[in-house]
Coordinates of C-alpha atoms and ligand atoms in Angstrom, one line a residue:
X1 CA 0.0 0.0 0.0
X2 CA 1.1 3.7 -1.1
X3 CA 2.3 5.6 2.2
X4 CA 0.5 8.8 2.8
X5 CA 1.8 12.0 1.8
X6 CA 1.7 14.1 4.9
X7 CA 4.4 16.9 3.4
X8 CA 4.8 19.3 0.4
X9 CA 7.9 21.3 -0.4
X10 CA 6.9 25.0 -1.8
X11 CA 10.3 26.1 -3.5
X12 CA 9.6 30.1 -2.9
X13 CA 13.3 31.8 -3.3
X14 CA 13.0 32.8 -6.8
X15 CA 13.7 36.4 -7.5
X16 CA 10.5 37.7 -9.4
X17 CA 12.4 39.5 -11.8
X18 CA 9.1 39.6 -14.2
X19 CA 7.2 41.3 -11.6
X20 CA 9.9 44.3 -10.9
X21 CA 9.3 46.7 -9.2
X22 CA 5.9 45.0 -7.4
X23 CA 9.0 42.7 -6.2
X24 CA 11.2 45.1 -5.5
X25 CA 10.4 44.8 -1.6
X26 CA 7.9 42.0 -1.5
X27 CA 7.7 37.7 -2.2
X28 CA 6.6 37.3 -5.7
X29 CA 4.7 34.5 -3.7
X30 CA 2.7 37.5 -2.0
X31 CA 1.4 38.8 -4.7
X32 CA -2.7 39.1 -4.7
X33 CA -5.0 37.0 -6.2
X34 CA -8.6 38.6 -5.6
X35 CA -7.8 38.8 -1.9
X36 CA -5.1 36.4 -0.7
X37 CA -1.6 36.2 -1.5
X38 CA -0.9 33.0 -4.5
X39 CA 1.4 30.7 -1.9
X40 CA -1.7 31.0 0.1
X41 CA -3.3 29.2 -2.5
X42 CA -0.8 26.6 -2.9
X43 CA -1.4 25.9 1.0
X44 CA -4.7 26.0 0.7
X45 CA -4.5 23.4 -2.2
X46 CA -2.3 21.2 -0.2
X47 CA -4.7 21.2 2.9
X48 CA -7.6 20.5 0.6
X49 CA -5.3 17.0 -0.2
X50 CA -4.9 16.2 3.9
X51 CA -1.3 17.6 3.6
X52 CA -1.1 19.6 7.0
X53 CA 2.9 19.8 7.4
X54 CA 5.0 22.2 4.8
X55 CA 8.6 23.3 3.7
X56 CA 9.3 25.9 2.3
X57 CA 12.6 26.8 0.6
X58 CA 12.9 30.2 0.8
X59 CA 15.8 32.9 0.1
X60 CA 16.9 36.8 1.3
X61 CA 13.9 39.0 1.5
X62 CA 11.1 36.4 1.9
X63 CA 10.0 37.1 5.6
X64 CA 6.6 38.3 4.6
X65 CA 5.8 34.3 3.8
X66 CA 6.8 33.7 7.7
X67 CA 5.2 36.4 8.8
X68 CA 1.9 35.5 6.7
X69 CA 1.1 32.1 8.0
X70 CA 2.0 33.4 11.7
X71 CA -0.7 34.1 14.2
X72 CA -1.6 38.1 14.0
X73 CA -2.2 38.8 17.8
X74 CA -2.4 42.6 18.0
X75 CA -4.2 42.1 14.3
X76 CA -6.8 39.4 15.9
X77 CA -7.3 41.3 19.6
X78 CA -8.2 44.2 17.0
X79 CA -10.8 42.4 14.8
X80 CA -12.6 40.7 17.9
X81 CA -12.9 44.1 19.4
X82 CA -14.9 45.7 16.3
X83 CA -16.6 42.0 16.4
X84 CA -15.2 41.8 12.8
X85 CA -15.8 38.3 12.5
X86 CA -15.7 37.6 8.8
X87 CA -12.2 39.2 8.9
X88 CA -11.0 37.2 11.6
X89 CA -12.0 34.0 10.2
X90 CA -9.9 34.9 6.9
X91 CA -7.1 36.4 9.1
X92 CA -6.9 33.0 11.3
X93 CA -7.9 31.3 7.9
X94 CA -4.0 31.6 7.3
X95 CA -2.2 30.5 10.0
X96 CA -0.6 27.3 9.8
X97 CA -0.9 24.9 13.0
X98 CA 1.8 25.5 15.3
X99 CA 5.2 23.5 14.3
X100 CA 3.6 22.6 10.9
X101 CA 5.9 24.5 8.9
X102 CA 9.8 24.8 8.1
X103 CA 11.1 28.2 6.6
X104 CA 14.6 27.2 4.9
X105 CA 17.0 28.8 2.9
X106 CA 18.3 28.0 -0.6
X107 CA 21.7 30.0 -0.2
X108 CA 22.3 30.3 -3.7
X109 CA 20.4 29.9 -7.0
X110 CA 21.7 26.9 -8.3
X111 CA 17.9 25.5 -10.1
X112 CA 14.7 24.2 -9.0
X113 CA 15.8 20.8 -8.0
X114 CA 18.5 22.3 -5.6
X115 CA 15.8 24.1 -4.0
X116 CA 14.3 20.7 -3.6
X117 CA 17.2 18.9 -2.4
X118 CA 17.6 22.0 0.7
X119 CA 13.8 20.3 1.8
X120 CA 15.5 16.8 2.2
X121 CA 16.3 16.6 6.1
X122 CA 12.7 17.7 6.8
X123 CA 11.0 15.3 4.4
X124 CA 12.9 12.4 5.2
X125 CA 12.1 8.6 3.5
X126 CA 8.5 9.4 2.7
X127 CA 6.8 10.7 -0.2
X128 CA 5.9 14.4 -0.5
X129 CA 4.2 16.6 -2.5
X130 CA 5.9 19.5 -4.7
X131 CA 4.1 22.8 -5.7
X132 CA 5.7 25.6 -7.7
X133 CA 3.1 28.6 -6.9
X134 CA 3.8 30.4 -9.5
X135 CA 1.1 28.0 -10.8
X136 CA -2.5 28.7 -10.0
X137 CA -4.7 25.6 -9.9
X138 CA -8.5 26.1 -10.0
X139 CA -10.6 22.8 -9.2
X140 CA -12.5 20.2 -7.5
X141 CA -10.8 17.7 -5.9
X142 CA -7.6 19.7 -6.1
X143 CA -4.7 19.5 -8.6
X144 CA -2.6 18.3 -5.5
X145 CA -5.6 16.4 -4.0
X146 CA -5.7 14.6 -7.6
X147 CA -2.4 14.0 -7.7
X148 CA -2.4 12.3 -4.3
X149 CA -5.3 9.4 -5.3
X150 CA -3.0 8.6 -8.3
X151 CA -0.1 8.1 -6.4
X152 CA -2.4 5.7 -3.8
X153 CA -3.3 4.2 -6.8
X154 CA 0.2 3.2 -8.1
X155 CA 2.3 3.7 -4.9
X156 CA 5.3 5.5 -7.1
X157 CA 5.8 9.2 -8.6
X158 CA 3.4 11.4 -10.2
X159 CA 3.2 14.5 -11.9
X160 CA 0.5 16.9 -13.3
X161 CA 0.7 17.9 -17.1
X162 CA -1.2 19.7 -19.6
X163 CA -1.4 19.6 -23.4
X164 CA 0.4 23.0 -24.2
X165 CA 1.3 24.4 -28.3
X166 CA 4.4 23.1 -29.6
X167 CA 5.8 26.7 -29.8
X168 CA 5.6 27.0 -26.4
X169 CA 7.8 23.2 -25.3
X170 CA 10.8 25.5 -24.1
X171 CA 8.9 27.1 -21.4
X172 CA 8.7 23.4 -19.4
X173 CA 9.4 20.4 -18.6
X174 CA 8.0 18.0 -21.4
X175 CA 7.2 14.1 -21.0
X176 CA 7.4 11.0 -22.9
X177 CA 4.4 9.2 -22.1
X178 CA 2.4 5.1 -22.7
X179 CA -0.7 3.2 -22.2
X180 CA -2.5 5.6 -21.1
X181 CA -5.8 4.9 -19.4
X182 CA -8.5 7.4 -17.9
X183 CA -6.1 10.3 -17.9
X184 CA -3.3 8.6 -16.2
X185 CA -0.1 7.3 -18.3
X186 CA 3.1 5.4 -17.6
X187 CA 6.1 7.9 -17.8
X188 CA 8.8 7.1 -20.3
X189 CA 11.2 10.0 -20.0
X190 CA 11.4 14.1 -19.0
X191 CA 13.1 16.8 -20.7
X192 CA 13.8 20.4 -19.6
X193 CA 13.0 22.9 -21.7
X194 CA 13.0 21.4 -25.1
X195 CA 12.9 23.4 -28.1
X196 CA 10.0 22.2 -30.1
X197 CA 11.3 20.0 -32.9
X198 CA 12.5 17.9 -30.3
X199 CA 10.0 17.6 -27.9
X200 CA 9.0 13.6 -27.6
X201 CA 5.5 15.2 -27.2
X202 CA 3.3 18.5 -26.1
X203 CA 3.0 17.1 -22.8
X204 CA 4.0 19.8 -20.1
X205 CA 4.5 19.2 -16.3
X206 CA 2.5 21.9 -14.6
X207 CA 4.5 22.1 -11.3
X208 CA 2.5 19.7 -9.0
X209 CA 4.2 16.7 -8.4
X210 CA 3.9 13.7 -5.8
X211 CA 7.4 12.1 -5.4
X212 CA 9.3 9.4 -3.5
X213 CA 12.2 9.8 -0.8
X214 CA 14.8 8.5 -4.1
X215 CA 14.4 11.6 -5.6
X216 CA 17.2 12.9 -3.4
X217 CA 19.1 10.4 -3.7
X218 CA 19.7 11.8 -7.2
X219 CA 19.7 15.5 -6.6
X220 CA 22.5 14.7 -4.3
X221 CA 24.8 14.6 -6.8
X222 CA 24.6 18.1 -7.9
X223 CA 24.7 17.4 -11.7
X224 CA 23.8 20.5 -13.7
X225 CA 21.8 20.0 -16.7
X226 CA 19.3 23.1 -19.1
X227 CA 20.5 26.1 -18.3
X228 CA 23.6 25.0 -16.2
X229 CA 21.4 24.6 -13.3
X230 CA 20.5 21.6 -11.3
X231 CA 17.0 20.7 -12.7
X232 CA 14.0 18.6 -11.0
X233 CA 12.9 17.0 -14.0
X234 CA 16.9 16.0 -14.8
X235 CA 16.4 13.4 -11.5
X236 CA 12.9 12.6 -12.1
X237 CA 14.5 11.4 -15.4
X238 CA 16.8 9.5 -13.7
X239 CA 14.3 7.4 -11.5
X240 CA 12.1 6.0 -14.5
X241 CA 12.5 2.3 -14.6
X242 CA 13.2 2.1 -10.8
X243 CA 10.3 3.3 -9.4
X244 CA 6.8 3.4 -10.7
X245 CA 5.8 6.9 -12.6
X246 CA 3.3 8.4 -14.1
X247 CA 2.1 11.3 -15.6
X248 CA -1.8 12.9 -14.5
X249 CA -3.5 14.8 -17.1
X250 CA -4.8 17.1 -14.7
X251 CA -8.2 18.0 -14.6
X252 CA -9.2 21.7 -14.0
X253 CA -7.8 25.1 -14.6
X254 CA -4.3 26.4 -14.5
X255 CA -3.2 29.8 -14.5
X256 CA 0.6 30.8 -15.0
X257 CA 1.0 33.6 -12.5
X258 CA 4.5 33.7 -14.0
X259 CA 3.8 36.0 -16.3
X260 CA 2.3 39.3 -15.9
X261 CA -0.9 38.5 -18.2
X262 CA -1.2 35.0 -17.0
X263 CA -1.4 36.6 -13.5
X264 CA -3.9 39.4 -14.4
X265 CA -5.9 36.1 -15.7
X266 CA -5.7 34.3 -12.6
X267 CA -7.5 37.7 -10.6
X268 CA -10.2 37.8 -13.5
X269 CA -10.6 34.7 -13.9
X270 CA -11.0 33.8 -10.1
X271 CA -13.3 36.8 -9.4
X272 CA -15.2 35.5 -12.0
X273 CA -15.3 32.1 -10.3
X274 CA -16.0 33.5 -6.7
X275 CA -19.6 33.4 -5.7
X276 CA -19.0 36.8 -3.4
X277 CA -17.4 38.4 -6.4
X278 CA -18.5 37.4 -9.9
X279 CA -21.8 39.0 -10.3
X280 CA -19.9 42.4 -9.9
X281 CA -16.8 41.9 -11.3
X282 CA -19.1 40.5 -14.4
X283 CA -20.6 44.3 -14.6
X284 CA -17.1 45.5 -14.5
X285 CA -15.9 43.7 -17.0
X286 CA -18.7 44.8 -19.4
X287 CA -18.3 48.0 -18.3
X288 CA -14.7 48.6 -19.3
X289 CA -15.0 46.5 -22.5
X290 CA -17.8 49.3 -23.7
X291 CA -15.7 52.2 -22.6
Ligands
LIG301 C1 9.8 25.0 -14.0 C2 10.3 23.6 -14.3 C3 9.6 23.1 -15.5 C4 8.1 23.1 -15.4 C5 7.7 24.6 -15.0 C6 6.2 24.6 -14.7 O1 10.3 25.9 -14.9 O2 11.7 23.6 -14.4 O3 10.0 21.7 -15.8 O4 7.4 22.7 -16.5 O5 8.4 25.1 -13.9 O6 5.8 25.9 -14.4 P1 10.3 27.5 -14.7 O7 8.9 28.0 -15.0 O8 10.7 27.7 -13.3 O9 11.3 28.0 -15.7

């Protein structure tokens, strides 16, 4: 039987260059969607999946994360006062249990599955869930949450992918995939950032991924691979045919908050979706496409 995932690593210590200068002071990671910062929706995803404990891998300037999913006390003693009770329950909303999360540093830049391999001591030898919340998901059960019931289904590694154009194969992580059934295929291989005449297919990996302990057992070895760095997908690679691994076709929506328009997407698109918000921001909309 698959062991439960409990954990999921959130690498946060990117630099949020496209963003400048909203990032000049401030987490990419805390940027808002609607009304709560996107890494709070990569919790919130998580939690949705029964994942309760988190790690996230974090670099210079990202106290605000900490800070976020703290207890507010003066903040909270405030609210209950004015008997704000719809604004404590969204303040307390985002506080993580007490000891359920690990703040740690990537100390330099050296690629995604670095930032990873910093999460090892605290995950230890069981599987754990990766999110990249740069990635907005936007369903029922959750990307994570979907993620999780595959890997109890086949007990090995699992990753979330989407059909994307060929044009755009450079941008990710693209997978060689057979016999698939109901959405769910057997893995044949990974490549970083192919251009698209050599892409084995149009496959991308979405940045939700459920993966076993092994994985550090090859991000230990520091080798470098697209863009001199030391990539995630490189040692997923490297554990097909030892482990069992699939590839998800996830099924919901995905916004790339990545990119500027991708982001302004995600607020539309989830005001749109909110029951408290769409009905107005559906007026809006109209409103400034007349004008
Ligand atoms: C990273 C991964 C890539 C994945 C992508 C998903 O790339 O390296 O494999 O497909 O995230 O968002 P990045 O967007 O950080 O360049």
């Amino acid at each position: 039987m698959a062991q439960r995932v409990r954990k999921a690593v959130l690498p946060v210590a990117g630099l949020g260059t496209r963003f400048l200068p909203a990032t000049k002071a401030m987490p990419k990671e805390m940027l808002t969607v609607v009304d709560r910062p996107l890494i709070q929706y990569a919790v919130e995803e998580c939690l949705a999946a029964g994942i309760e404990e988190f790690v996230f891998v974090t670099g210079r300037n990202k106290g605000a994360i900490e800070d976020h999913f703290d207890s507010a006390y003066e903040l909270e003693a405030t609210l209950e006062q004015r008997r704000k009770t719809v604004e404590l329950k969204q303040t307390q909303n985002a506080t993580l249990k007490a000891g359920n999360a690990i703040f740690t540093r990537q100390q330099k830049p050296l690629g995604l599955g670095h930032a990873v391999w910093c999460a090892r001591h605290w995950i230890g030898r069981e599987p754990f869930a990766v999110l990249l919340p740069d990635e907005l998901m936007v369903s029922s059960p959750t990307c994570t949450a979907q993620l999780v019931t595959a890997h109890e289904m086949t007990g090995g590694n699992v990753v979330a992918v989407m059909d994307v154009p060929r044009e755009q194969t450079g941008s990710y992580g693209i997978v060689a995939t057979r016999n698939e059934k109901n959405g769910l295929a057997e893995m044949t291989g990974i490549v970083e950032k192919p251009k698209p005449e050599e892409a084995p297919s149009t496959l991308a990996w979405i940045g939700r991924s459920v993966l076993l302990p092994e994985v550090f057992d090859h991000l230990e070895k520091h080798e470098t691979g697209a863009g001199g760095e030391i990539q995630l997908t490189d040692a997923m690679a490297k554990m097909i045919g030892h482990s069992p691994f699939h590839a998800m076709r996830y099924n919901g929506q995905r916004y790339d908050c990545g990119t500027r328009i991708g982001f302004l997407e995600a607020n539309i698109a989830v005001a749109l979706h909110r029951r408290d918000t769409a009905v107005e921001t559906r007026v809006l909309l109209n409103r400034l496409l007349k004008g």
